[in-house]
Structures are given as structure tokens and as C-alpha cells.
XYZ file of C-alpha atoms in Angstrom:
719
model
C 172.077 129.190 112.126
C 168.707 129.607 110.694
C 167.243 127.793 113.691
C 168.818 130.685 116.148
C 167.314 133.342 113.966
C 163.744 131.715 114.360
C 164.278 131.525 118.027
C 165.436 135.051 118.221
C 162.339 136.059 116.339
C 160.238 134.103 118.942
C 162.293 135.621 121.848
C 163.499 132.101 122.739
C 167.352 132.546 123.678
C 167.859 130.149 126.249
C 164.538 129.185 127.487
C 163.224 125.981 129.109
C 160.119 124.873 127.191
C 157.940 122.100 128.593
C 156.906 119.527 126.073
C 155.021 116.248 126.895
C 155.922 113.289 124.799
C 153.373 110.319 125.224
C 155.818 108.136 123.108
C 156.529 104.685 124.573
C 160.304 104.358 124.683
C 161.570 101.203 126.281
C 158.304 100.519 127.851
C 158.164 103.858 129.727
C 155.963 106.831 129.328
C 157.444 110.155 130.190
C 157.053 113.919 130.472
C 160.235 116.238 130.507
C 161.591 119.696 129.858
C 163.448 120.334 126.807
C 166.250 123.046 127.163
C 166.623 124.761 123.933
C 170.528 124.668 123.750
C 172.049 127.330 121.345
C 175.849 126.316 120.752
C 176.109 129.972 119.093
C 176.956 132.378 122.032
C 174.606 135.168 122.644
C 176.268 138.382 123.668
C 175.820 142.047 122.789
C 172.196 141.338 121.687
C 173.041 138.844 118.907
C 174.123 135.404 118.134
C 177.804 134.868 117.201
C 179.625 132.185 115.072
C 181.272 131.011 118.132
C 180.075 128.883 121.097
C 180.648 129.557 124.787
C 183.167 126.624 124.861
C 185.148 127.983 121.976
C 187.298 130.193 124.230
C 189.484 127.787 125.791
C 192.353 127.937 123.061
C 192.085 131.504 122.098
C 191.940 132.449 125.926
C 194.615 130.394 126.872
C 196.905 131.781 124.146
C 196.355 135.327 125.196
C 196.640 134.332 128.869
C 199.952 132.860 128.156
C 200.995 136.191 126.139
C 199.648 138.460 128.981
C 201.448 136.419 131.494
C 204.795 136.845 130.046
C 204.034 140.423 129.226
C 203.242 141.239 133.008
C 206.428 139.260 134.257
C 208.508 141.310 131.784
C 206.967 144.575 132.802
C 207.388 143.766 136.534
C 210.894 142.856 136.098
C 211.502 145.858 134.280
C 209.750 148.044 136.921
C 211.714 146.145 139.893
C 215.007 146.894 138.297
C 214.496 150.456 137.610
C 212.332 151.431 140.634
C 213.646 154.799 142.050
C 215.737 155.283 138.902
C 213.328 156.997 136.744
C 215.272 160.250 136.720
C 214.806 161.425 133.005
C 212.128 164.265 132.403
C 209.323 162.012 131.766
C 210.385 159.742 134.728
C 207.361 160.408 136.734
C 205.040 159.821 133.821
C 206.847 156.473 132.907
C 206.520 155.251 136.596
C 202.962 155.908 136.729
C 202.481 154.319 133.159
C 204.144 151.044 134.367
C 202.136 150.900 137.677
C 198.887 151.262 135.965
C 200.016 149.070 132.995
C 200.874 146.173 135.711
C 197.461 146.471 137.391
C 195.575 146.499 133.975
C 197.349 143.415 132.940
C 196.630 141.715 136.402
C 192.906 142.346 135.783
C 193.063 141.047 132.203
C 195.021 138.037 133.310
C 192.330 137.238 136.079
C 189.433 137.730 133.538
C 191.167 135.308 131.201
C 191.643 132.668 133.995
C 187.954 132.850 134.650
C 186.919 132.776 130.856
C 189.187 129.953 130.225
C 188.066 127.714 133.268
C 184.294 128.341 132.696
C 184.491 127.632 128.943
C 186.187 124.424 129.590
C 183.341 123.222 131.756
C 180.054 121.241 130.388
C 179.908 119.815 126.929
C 178.548 120.979 123.567
C 174.994 120.472 124.221
C 175.137 120.995 127.986
C 175.932 124.718 128.325
C 174.644 125.204 131.845
C 178.129 125.166 133.502
C 179.132 127.917 131.044
C 176.040 130.350 131.603
C 178.163 132.958 133.291
C 180.286 133.471 130.018
C 178.498 136.375 128.580
C 179.219 138.310 131.675
C 182.824 137.550 131.655
C 182.813 138.501 128.088
C 181.300 141.748 128.717
C 184.065 142.186 131.555
C 186.962 141.450 129.298
C 185.530 143.762 126.563
C 185.389 146.607 129.039
C 189.024 146.029 129.733
C 189.802 147.016 125.983
C 188.949 150.540 126.690
C 191.521 151.310 129.243
C 194.033 149.313 127.516
C 193.296 150.981 124.233
C 193.795 154.589 126.238
C 197.033 153.492 127.846
C 198.286 152.316 124.445
C 197.649 155.905 123.238
C 199.055 157.474 126.121
C 202.295 155.261 125.868
C 202.538 156.360 122.277
C 202.397 159.942 123.125
C 205.092 159.487 125.748
C 207.597 157.988 123.647
C 207.128 160.701 121.055
C 207.179 163.541 123.448
C 208.427 162.760 126.978
C 211.100 160.116 126.390
C 214.027 162.253 125.945
C 216.807 161.415 128.402
C 215.356 158.212 129.562
C 217.165 154.925 129.384
C 216.929 152.938 126.099
C 215.827 150.018 127.878
C 212.769 151.941 129.560
C 211.913 153.507 126.247
C 212.089 150.194 124.346
C 209.921 148.676 127.066
C 207.177 151.323 126.458
C 207.492 150.848 122.699
C 207.151 147.073 122.997
C 203.956 147.394 125.293
C 202.515 149.628 122.807
C 203.265 147.651 120.024
C 201.896 144.516 121.915
C 198.676 146.283 122.934
C 197.966 147.357 119.178
C 198.684 143.952 117.992
C 196.366 142.241 120.241
C 193.708 144.879 119.943
C 193.759 144.338 116.042
C 193.794 140.634 116.179
C 190.797 140.885 118.377
C 189.015 143.126 115.966
C 189.784 140.497 113.103
C 188.739 137.597 115.328
C 185.398 139.622 115.876
C 184.903 139.909 112.109
C 185.440 136.344 111.690
C 182.924 135.050 114.160
C 180.255 137.607 113.277
C 177.108 136.019 112.231
C 174.931 138.292 109.662
C 171.890 136.139 110.684
C 172.401 136.456 114.573
C 170.613 139.868 115.025
C 167.733 139.649 117.359
C 164.577 140.778 116.126
C 161.346 141.953 118.085
C 159.297 139.010 118.960
C 156.408 138.109 121.197
C 156.349 138.455 124.898
C 159.017 136.333 126.495
C 156.536 135.122 128.975
C 154.555 133.306 126.453
C 155.763 129.843 126.418
C 156.270 128.753 122.712
C 157.248 125.085 121.996
C 158.850 123.355 119.112
C 155.456 122.538 117.584
C 154.681 126.254 117.207
C 157.266 126.312 114.496
C 154.780 124.219 112.673
C 151.841 126.967 112.640
C 151.345 129.564 110.117
C 153.306 132.119 112.054
C 155.940 129.648 112.363
C 156.231 128.834 108.661
C 156.247 132.350 107.949
C 159.184 133.083 110.311
C 160.894 130.300 108.709
C 160.430 131.499 105.319
C 161.518 134.961 106.042
C 164.826 133.495 107.817
C 165.532 131.397 104.952
C 165.104 134.202 102.212
C 167.467 136.161 104.573
C 169.804 133.347 104.628
C 170.097 133.135 100.741
C 170.388 137.007 100.605
C 173.422 136.674 103.051
C 175.195 133.813 101.040
C 174.520 135.784 97.711
C 176.427 138.884 99.256
C 179.133 136.517 100.454
C 179.546 134.941 97.041
C 179.509 138.329 95.296
C 182.160 139.797 97.661
C 184.351 136.421 97.095
C 183.850 136.775 93.391
C 184.260 140.696 93.127
C 186.841 140.316 90.290
C 184.327 138.624 88.110
C 181.871 140.466 85.847
C 178.403 140.617 87.552
C 176.506 139.720 84.438
C 173.186 137.573 84.440
C 174.748 134.247 84.122
C 176.976 135.017 87.251
C 174.019 136.386 89.175
C 172.056 133.211 88.305
C 174.971 131.040 89.501
C 175.341 132.978 92.587
C 171.477 132.654 93.379
C 171.624 128.855 92.867
C 174.654 128.435 94.936
C 173.210 130.606 97.806
C 169.975 128.569 97.786
C 171.807 125.354 97.824
C 174.342 126.315 100.560
C 171.891 128.173 102.708
C 169.264 125.173 102.473
C 171.910 122.817 103.560
C 172.925 124.758 106.853
C 169.346 125.963 107.190
C 168.106 123.474 109.814
C 171.261 123.212 112.039
C 172.481 125.441 114.886
C 176.240 124.423 114.923
C 179.482 126.434 114.955
C 182.421 125.557 113.062
C 184.231 124.063 116.038
C 181.137 121.764 116.476
C 181.615 120.500 113.073
C 185.330 120.206 113.657
C 184.584 118.052 116.669
C 182.028 115.966 114.804
C 184.557 115.120 112.246
C 187.272 114.169 114.518
C 184.896 111.735 116.335
C 183.405 110.494 113.000
C 187.059 109.815 111.761
C 187.887 107.622 114.756
C 184.478 105.873 114.597
C 185.202 105.121 111.020
C 188.681 103.875 111.977
C 187.189 101.524 114.754
C 184.686 99.798 112.039
C 187.599 99.480 109.807
C 189.676 97.616 112.074
C 186.819 95.406 112.997
C 186.043 94.653 109.605
C 186.249 91.007 108.649
C 189.103 90.353 106.221
C 186.959 87.881 104.215
C 184.731 90.735 103.150
C 187.676 91.794 100.946
C 187.286 90.198 97.596
C 190.300 89.463 95.699
C 190.590 88.203 92.057
C 193.037 85.773 90.733
C 195.639 87.021 88.499
C 194.254 84.618 85.731
C 190.699 85.396 85.960
C 189.080 87.320 83.147
C 188.129 90.045 85.567
C 191.535 90.403 86.596
C 193.023 90.616 82.910
C 190.088 93.275 82.014
C 191.333 95.186 85.324
C 194.976 95.306 84.137
C 194.064 96.353 80.660
C 192.022 99.175 81.903
C 194.704 100.151 84.222
C 197.157 100.586 81.327
C 194.707 102.837 79.453
C 193.790 104.882 82.290
C 197.440 105.608 83.258
C 197.985 106.695 79.571
C 194.806 108.920 79.635
C 195.665 110.346 82.954
C 198.790 112.199 81.307
C 196.613 113.815 79.030
C 194.154 114.985 81.899
C 197.004 116.388 83.933
C 198.157 117.938 81.076
C 194.902 119.873 80.604
C 195.734 121.887 83.774
C 198.488 123.697 81.958
C 201.476 125.227 83.513
C 200.497 125.314 87.183
C 200.111 121.594 87.339
C 203.461 120.994 85.482
C 205.475 123.407 87.845
C 203.651 121.705 90.901
C 204.503 118.210 89.609
C 208.075 119.179 88.690
C 209.053 121.808 91.313
C 212.764 121.749 90.647
C 212.928 121.716 86.735
C 209.352 122.615 85.697
C 209.614 126.430 85.702
C 213.260 126.209 83.856
C 211.719 123.834 81.076
C 209.019 126.203 80.350
C 210.859 129.354 80.735
C 212.547 129.251 77.128
C 209.074 128.521 75.525
C 206.725 130.915 77.401
C 207.521 134.033 75.575
C 207.514 132.643 72.060
C 204.744 133.247 69.802
C 202.956 130.245 68.422
C 202.393 129.793 64.610
C 198.949 130.818 63.883
C 197.980 127.829 62.038
C 197.442 126.207 65.507
C 194.022 127.359 66.734
C 194.906 128.402 70.421
C 192.041 130.350 71.714
C 192.163 132.635 74.881
C 193.966 132.754 78.109
C 197.577 131.808 76.894
C 198.985 135.127 75.715
C 202.628 133.772 76.701
C 202.204 130.103 75.462
C 203.064 128.642 78.738
C 200.125 126.477 78.894
C 200.614 125.105 75.446
C 204.257 124.385 76.208
C 203.346 122.660 79.491
C 201.071 120.490 77.483
C 203.599 119.483 74.982
C 206.071 118.574 77.821
C 203.356 116.574 79.630
C 202.122 114.630 76.745
C 205.148 114.344 74.572
C 203.036 115.373 71.429
C 204.308 117.723 68.713
C 202.833 120.521 67.577
C 201.130 119.005 64.570
C 199.564 116.436 66.648
C 196.992 119.217 68.074
C 193.976 119.905 66.264
C 192.277 122.419 68.830
C 193.330 123.693 72.033
C 191.190 126.358 74.039
C 192.106 128.019 77.278
C 188.760 130.076 77.209
C 187.503 129.970 80.774
C 184.047 131.365 81.799
C 181.379 129.986 84.118
C 180.174 126.774 82.422
C 182.690 127.123 79.886
C 186.097 125.294 80.788
C 189.358 124.739 78.716
C 189.967 121.681 76.650
C 191.951 120.317 73.926
C 191.673 117.942 70.953
C 194.848 116.024 69.897
C 195.677 112.913 68.019
C 197.147 110.011 70.186
C 199.215 108.075 67.717
C 200.326 105.689 70.235
C 196.773 104.337 71.135
C 195.393 105.608 67.659
C 192.894 107.842 69.257
C 191.386 111.245 68.755
C 191.817 112.269 72.467
C 189.622 115.166 73.971
C 191.020 116.389 77.273
C 189.241 118.710 79.718
C 190.463 120.574 82.491
C 189.686 120.374 86.128
C 188.948 123.121 88.611
C 191.556 125.604 88.547
C 189.879 129.040 88.780
C 187.258 130.744 90.622
C 184.898 130.379 87.449
C 185.589 126.739 87.648
C 184.595 126.792 91.183
C 181.122 128.191 90.393
C 180.589 125.664 87.816
C 181.343 123.056 90.449
C 179.028 124.519 93.031
C 175.937 124.975 90.357
C 174.905 121.533 91.896
C 170.996 121.736 91.124
C 169.777 118.814 88.825
C 169.252 119.680 84.999
C 167.460 117.577 82.583
C 169.689 115.801 79.955
C 167.500 113.852 77.782
C 169.359 111.082 75.694
C 168.120 108.795 72.967
C 167.852 105.068 73.734
C 167.881 105.570 77.684
C 165.050 104.479 79.497
C 164.273 106.218 82.795
C 164.597 109.631 84.036
C 167.696 111.590 82.802
C 169.227 114.405 84.631
C 172.759 115.627 85.604
C 174.573 118.053 87.665
C 173.800 121.390 86.112
C 177.169 123.209 86.075
C 178.938 120.189 84.414
C 176.018 119.606 82.083
C 176.301 122.967 80.676
C 179.930 122.718 80.304
C 179.524 119.301 78.540
C 177.068 121.142 76.275
C 179.304 124.076 75.382
C 182.170 121.538 74.430
C 179.802 119.447 72.739
C 178.793 122.376 70.453
C 182.327 123.323 69.897
C 183.256 119.806 68.722
C 180.292 119.396 66.242
C 179.315 122.662 65.150
C 182.896 123.978 64.630
C 183.779 120.883 62.793
C 186.797 120.050 65.135
C 185.944 116.299 65.283
C 185.339 116.296 61.586
C 188.814 117.647 61.037
C 190.391 115.088 63.458
C 188.801 112.214 61.822
C 189.427 113.473 58.290
C 193.159 113.122 59.229
C 192.790 110.105 61.115
C 189.798 108.129 60.011
C 190.532 104.899 61.568
C 191.103 106.386 65.090
C 188.510 106.060 67.808
C 187.469 108.757 70.030
C 188.666 108.808 73.679
C 187.539 111.501 76.290
C 189.256 112.199 79.481
C 189.515 114.698 82.448
C 190.150 114.984 86.126
C 187.740 116.291 88.780
C 185.503 118.802 87.137
C 186.903 117.962 83.750
C 186.062 113.973 84.709
C 182.514 114.939 85.282
C 182.258 116.932 82.350
C 183.847 114.110 80.111
C 181.368 111.585 81.256
C 178.459 113.830 80.293
C 180.123 114.820 76.923
C 180.719 110.971 76.358
C 176.935 110.368 76.959
C 176.060 113.192 74.434
C 178.583 111.702 71.844
C 177.781 108.252 72.168
C 175.052 108.048 69.462
C 177.496 109.556 66.934
C 180.542 107.600 67.907
C 179.431 104.478 69.166
C 182.907 103.240 69.833
C 184.143 106.064 71.985
C 185.604 105.419 75.389
C 185.880 107.953 78.448
C 188.227 107.839 81.541
C 186.876 109.959 84.165
C 189.387 110.524 87.135
C 187.828 111.331 90.454
C 184.631 112.597 89.141
C 182.128 114.080 91.596
C 179.736 111.754 93.186
C 176.415 113.810 92.477
C 176.929 113.873 88.733
C 174.086 112.025 86.897
C 170.942 110.082 87.423
C 170.808 106.302 87.965
C 169.583 105.770 84.440
C 172.549 107.695 82.936
C 174.802 105.952 85.202
C 173.726 102.517 84.188
C 173.778 103.608 80.539
C 177.621 104.985 80.741
C 178.739 101.594 82.196
C 179.569 100.353 78.576
C 181.944 103.116 77.654
C 182.842 105.026 80.975
C 185.451 104.245 83.613
C 185.649 106.052 86.655
C 189.042 106.052 88.480
C 188.841 106.858 92.159
C 191.795 107.005 94.552
C 191.698 105.987 98.041
C 189.512 108.025 100.325
C 189.101 110.905 97.814
C 186.286 113.345 99.080
C 185.228 114.395 95.579
C 183.717 110.994 94.366
C 181.688 110.998 97.569
C 180.283 114.537 97.238
C 176.471 114.488 96.727
C 173.760 116.100 98.541
C 172.506 112.922 100.131
C 175.893 112.027 101.392
C 176.380 115.485 102.677
C 173.098 115.390 104.547
C 174.342 111.859 105.901
C 177.529 113.605 106.904
C 175.433 116.228 108.732
C 173.343 113.655 110.530
C 176.193 111.765 111.679
C 178.023 114.833 113.123
C 174.943 115.732 115.117
C 174.746 112.333 116.454
C 178.378 112.473 117.567
C 178.228 116.003 118.983
C 175.049 115.591 120.914
C 175.900 112.212 122.497
C 179.461 112.929 123.533
C 179.764 113.724 127.185
C 183.326 115.188 127.075
C 184.376 118.965 126.794
C 185.101 120.175 123.301
C 188.621 121.205 124.145
C 189.583 117.562 125.251
C 187.947 116.108 121.955
C 189.900 118.532 119.877
C 193.287 118.000 121.558
C 192.908 114.221 121.396
C 191.807 114.418 117.844
C 194.529 116.409 116.797
C 197.037 113.895 118.460
C 195.306 111.112 116.785
C 195.496 112.748 113.250
C 199.221 113.498 113.837
C 200.401 110.518 115.684
C 197.671 107.903 115.457
C 197.106 105.280 118.090
C 193.719 103.409 119.101
C 190.634 105.408 118.485
C 188.978 106.612 121.478
C 185.906 105.116 122.985
C 183.770 108.187 123.089
C 180.103 107.516 124.053
C 179.050 108.888 120.591
C 176.530 106.372 119.378
C 173.823 104.720 121.465
C 173.581 101.476 119.571
C 171.603 99.520 121.942
C 168.988 102.068 122.270
C 169.053 103.229 118.567
C 166.625 100.799 117.123
C 164.105 101.470 119.972
C 164.116 105.356 119.342
C 161.512 106.675 117.096
C 162.492 110.398 117.670
C 165.806 112.053 117.764
C 167.846 111.880 121.083
C 167.061 115.242 122.996
C 170.500 116.463 122.429
C 170.071 116.352 118.719
C 166.591 117.671 118.846
C 167.895 120.784 120.429
C 170.208 121.421 117.348
C 167.407 121.012 114.745
C 164.196 122.460 113.868
C 161.356 119.796 114.040
C 159.831 118.899 110.815
C 163.261 119.526 108.963
C 164.780 116.901 106.701
C 167.773 116.555 109.007
C 165.458 116.087 112.149
C 163.340 113.406 110.535
C 166.607 111.543 109.173
C 167.755 111.273 112.772
C 164.971 108.770 113.559
C 166.856 105.822 111.880
C 169.755 105.014 109.828
C 167.769 104.021 106.713
C 165.434 107.036 106.431
C 165.526 109.144 103.593
C 167.778 112.357 103.241
C 166.460 115.680 101.935
C 163.893 114.396 99.354
C 163.676 117.674 97.674
C 167.294 116.909 96.040
C 167.279 113.978 93.409
C 169.935 111.328 93.987
C 173.061 111.522 91.589
C 175.501 109.038 91.148
C 179.062 108.331 89.824
C 179.352 107.630 85.977
C 180.217 104.184 84.486
C 182.106 101.237 85.908
C 184.174 102.497 89.047
C 187.905 101.456 89.251
C 188.894 101.957 92.987
C 192.411 102.174 93.972
C 193.499 101.614 97.456
C 196.714 101.744 99.525
C 198.060 98.069 100.158
C 199.131 97.739 103.578
C 198.608 99.703 106.814
C 196.787 102.841 106.697
C 199.507 104.856 108.808
C 203.028 104.452 107.529
C 206.371 106.020 107.658
C 206.997 109.181 105.385
C 209.791 107.451 103.673
C 208.184 104.065 103.146
C 207.269 102.986 99.512
C 203.529 102.808 98.726
C 202.107 99.877 97.067
C 198.606 100.072 95.514
C 195.916 97.786 94.726
C 192.881 98.143 92.293
C 189.486 96.397 92.158
C 186.156 97.135 90.346
C 183.919 98.713 92.742
C 180.265 99.624 92.951
C 178.488 103.005 93.642
C 177.293 101.710 96.883
C 180.939 101.929 98.169
C 180.575 105.782 97.775
C 177.493 106.389 99.603
C 179.244 107.896 102.570
C 182.135 110.451 103.246
C 185.007 109.064 104.544
C 186.993 111.282 107.088
C 190.824 110.911 106.758
C 193.736 113.253 106.387
C 193.989 111.815 102.887
C 190.682 112.971 101.551
C 192.082 115.850 99.831
C 195.650 114.559 99.027
C 193.869 111.723 97.229
C 192.071 113.929 95.000
C 195.105 115.677 93.582
C 195.970 114.720 89.889
C 199.514 113.860 90.433
C 198.575 111.541 93.281
C 196.170 109.661 91.052
C 198.743 109.539 88.313
C 201.582 108.344 90.706
C 199.297 105.335 91.879
C 198.492 104.377 88.311
C 202.083 104.446 87.089
C 203.177 102.376 90.329
C 200.587 99.764 89.623
C 201.492 99.545 85.629
C 205.307 99.248 86.644
C 204.578 96.614 89.202
C 202.777 94.644 86.519
C 205.586 95.011 84.141
C 208.015 93.808 86.757
C 205.761 90.834 87.474
C 205.392 89.805 83.872
C 209.168 90.256 83.451
C 209.740 87.987 86.575
C 207.521 85.298 84.925
C 209.216 85.315 81.662
C 212.675 84.836 83.069
C 211.631 82.160 85.889
C 211.229 79.280 83.606
C 214.797 79.953 81.726
C 216.440 79.697 85.236
C 216.066 75.919 86.053
C 217.313 75.075 82.510
C 220.234 77.469 83.037
C 221.147 75.655 86.211
C 220.958 72.420 84.453
C 223.226 73.426 81.678
C 225.835 74.713 84.145
C 225.682 71.334 86.273
C 226.090 69.258 83.085
C 229.035 71.028 81.987
C 230.825 71.075 85.299
C 230.290 67.325 85.523
């Protein structure tokens, strides 16, 4: 996107620029022309957020509608030909004739657009060079269609008296269909409008400017200007999205920080959303192929009698218990979601009750629904709660403190993402220093969650909440838990409280991958357990991982030699019905080690000198060094499904768990389960399933020694 803005400034839309590379690749010396391929379509003097090969599906759908419309109009005209005897019959006759002709021209233009758009590949738009002209022709046909829709509406209101109902209904249907298609086209234009796509005046087009010119002072100035424009555009988008939030200083600072992060991530690529969808589809199949070829001996299994397995089973039980509190912190929305048939009925009687003033419930729960759902989810009594806060602002998230008598713990549960303010806290992903006594090495963490942990830390200590709890139950230990945003905040809060409460434990469910520095992650392994389910996306979210994902998408997209529409159709079929992954030529494995520069297809999608361009040189090259690496907290308990990845919707799911390392989460796994595995009810269901299976196994082991004795007793008495 930013690359296209720079090329527009330089007057380089689709120009062929000659560059000479004196690099020895596979023992050869070559000089060649590089075509700056712009996936974003250039039309009406600007770049759009849609490519020239994105018109296949939309054009085919409209073509289908238009053909049906034309056939229906032709049938109506044929049946009533010579029978237009009403007062406006002559006008109606002319209207239908012109409508048939107009629809025919539109159908022809759509056929041409769909056919041409289906040619070539993503990085080879040459066969689609006539698409802008066809788009201009199609746009011109909207003018007579609009005029004819207005004339049809006028005829229905003024001259349709005395005409047959079928004729009047046909005109009304034509007018309504025209307006629906015109409005849907307008909405589509708004969706694909690119604020950064305007063409700015630049140097004469005759001047041949190569990629290396971008590294000059003029190119650097253009790059800086384009980046500042991109930041302002993203800030405007965030303000529009969060228009219901107060526009105070903290929110403006968050908008600016998030805008710089997002615009920086997309700054050196020129891909449209459909290109990303293609890359994800190809990458999913590529990952499935590698998983199918994996050696079964690489999967480590622990004996049930080993100390590691015993420790794992104990942690699973504790995690399943704590997850009930983590999911309860979400309040009534998650309770109703988890209990769709009975949840609303159970809460309806309590929501309107006014709770006693002796319970310090703060903000955001005027009807008591949140607190009632927490009581139902945890099974605790009112007297067991020390502090409950539903106050929610940016960097300030809800939490509660309760006495867990079953585990003899003072439990702090922190809510995950449930509001727009929480989302802003999630996206404030800059690094912030988090000095901790006794930790050697650099200490920094996710800014949004670090500030949220600091807010709860001050509440717990300065307001005497923990002091009150341990006055009531001095022998209890401190346990902190949370899911997603709550899990990341809980981990950082545990680090802050560790010096004051050496025996504390923390269970972080599905925490974000880009959370804390390596030193803090190592320090937290003594008291933090991170629980990750399957292919959950969030524990794999970090800036280096996203840069790696972007690099892999670029490789997939640039090296694939099939049309985009075929890849998307086959990808959808694969996601829905499975099958063998297709052998798309997406990775040139044999040549990859010999290449010291990105492939030409990838080079056209990136700005030379950018981090993504440099990272394409090899698999192990560093990504975006401006962003410090962040890691998951503590020990990582990874839960996966036991059995084939694809199963029947009604088959019972069995899970297995093992201790994992942070290296297993250094890349994003593409899967339909990447979002579903993050849901708190799915995590709780997997934990309950494993703990119940373990209880059944123990019962079987206790019963099995008795059976031989019982058989011997029966045989003795029978004899």
C-alpha cells in the first residue's frame, strides 16, 4: 500500500524499469527487466484496494443476476408484445425495449470483465492490462441505467393506470433491482477505496527511476512522507471506529501508537485483501503437507508413571479449576454464550436485584447481571468475594478477588477482551520497560497489558484489598488467573507481586505470544503456567511472527502460477471438505539456498531495503529488528486434539497435553480452529475432558485388581 503511494509519487504506475544484477546465481550472470507489478488496480487516477483479478466472483454474480433479469424481461416483452393498450403502453413498450438493449450491453461488458480478470496470475497482470478500460466502459453504463431507473419510477407513479398488474409489477421489479445493484455498487466502491491511493504529481514519466532511486535522499523523503500519511489515515480510521469512546489524551495516545504499529506493518507491501486470502489458503495447505510428512517419532510421549506426567496431571487439575474463575470474569455475556438454553433464565431473576452495599462492586454492573453470572459460574457465596470491579477503561480492565475455600487460595481473576477499550489495550503492543528486582537481563513487556497490570497492582496493594483478604484467611496462598488479555495481564501482575508473595501461582490461559522479554519469561517459569489449546492464534501473535507470516504469504503469492480465482475456489473446498493439499509451486526449495536476493515476483511486491525485503533472502534472516522480541510467560502447557485433524461434527473429541517450549509458537498456524481454539469455553471444555478421563482411568485401575479375586471367589463357591 505504501509502496504504491511512493510509485505514484514517482510516476511509476506500471512501468518497465531496467536493472542489471551482476550477482552469480546458479553460476550465471544475467541482466533483465523488472516489471513493477502493482496488485492494486489503477483506475480513475488512483490506486484501489482491489486487484484486476478480483473481479471474477463479483462480476460472475452480477452477470448471473443480469442474465436472469434479461431473460425474464424478454419473456415478459414477448408475451405482451402488441398488447400494450393502456394509456402508458407506448412508453412501456419503449422502456422494455431499451431495457433489453441496455441489459445486453451490460451483460457483454461483464462477460469481458470476468474473462479478462480470470487471466494471468497475481504477479503477472499482463494478460489483464485491458481491465481498466473495461471498468470504464462498465462505469459508463451505470449512467443510462440510473436514468432508466428514474424514468421507470416516474412511469409507475404517473402513467401506469389501466395497465395490467404483471406489466406494472415488472417495471417496479426492474426499478427496485436497478437501485439495489446501484447501491450495492456504491457500497462496494467505499469498501475498496484506498485513502493512500491518490496519485500525486511527480517527475516526468520519461525519467527511468529504478528501485535504487528509492534509497536516495529524495526517495527517503518520499518514504517518510508516505509513512506519515499512512499513520494519519490509520489514526482517522481508529477514531471513526471508536467514535463512541471519549477522545481524551489517553485514547489519542493509544490511537497514535496503534496507528504507527499497523501502518508500519503494512508499509512495505503492495497486497490487496484477496492476495492475503490466497496466501493464507496456500500456507494452510503447505503446513498440512508438512504435518502429514512429520515423523511420528518426533512426538514425545510421557509415561503415566513418570514424574513429568505426574506434574502434568496435577497442573491440569489446578488449571481446570482456575479456568472456571477466568471464564467467570467475563460476566453475563460469556455465561449466556456457554449456557444458551438456560443462562438467560437463571440470570433474569437476579439481574434486577440491588446488591447489599457491604459488597464493594464498582462500576458497570447497574443491574447486577455480571455479579450474578460470576456467582453461578464459580459456585461461591456473596461472602466469599473481597472485591469485584467492573470498571473498564483503556488500560483498566475488570477483575475480582475472592476466597477459594476448595483450593485454600485468595484468587484474583482478570477479565479478557470484551469491549472496544479492551481491544485498544490489546493493540497497544509497543514495548515498555518493566523493571523487576532480582531479574538479570533486560525487562520489558507489552505496553497495554503492562499498564493494565500496574493498574490492578496499585488497586490490590494501595487499597488494601489483598491485606483484607489475608486478614480473613492468613493461611491461604495467592493465585492469579485470566484468559487472553486477562491471562497476559495476570502473568505480568504475578511478576510484580512475586517479591511480596513468594508462594503465589499464576495460570494464564491463551495469553498473547508477544508479552514479555526473554528474561521475564525465564523468571516466570517458577510460578506461571500458560495453557494453550491447539492452534490458537493469540499465543502465536507477536511482531516477529507476523513479519514471518507476511514473508511466507509473499513467497506463496509471488511463486504461484495459477489464477487467483482457482486458488480461492480450491482453498474453500479444502477448508470445507478436506482432501489432499494441492501441490502448488509455492516454494522453490531447490533454488532457495542459492538465492541471495528475493525472487523477482516477491521483489515487485516490496520496497528494497525494507525489513520484509531483507528477510526474504533466507529463512533464518532476522525480521523487523526495530521491534524487540517478546515471549509467552512461564511454563507452557499445550493441549492438542488426539486423533485426525478432521473429524465428524458429532464425533467425540479426545485431548492430550504435554509441556512445550516457546519455540513451538514461533510461527502462526493457519487453520479453521485458530480462532475457535482461543474461545474460553473451548479451553474449559478441553481441560474438563482431560480431568474426567483421568478420573475414569484411576477408577478403572482401582477396580481391575478386585476383578480376579472376585472371579476366584465365585468359582470356589460354585465348585
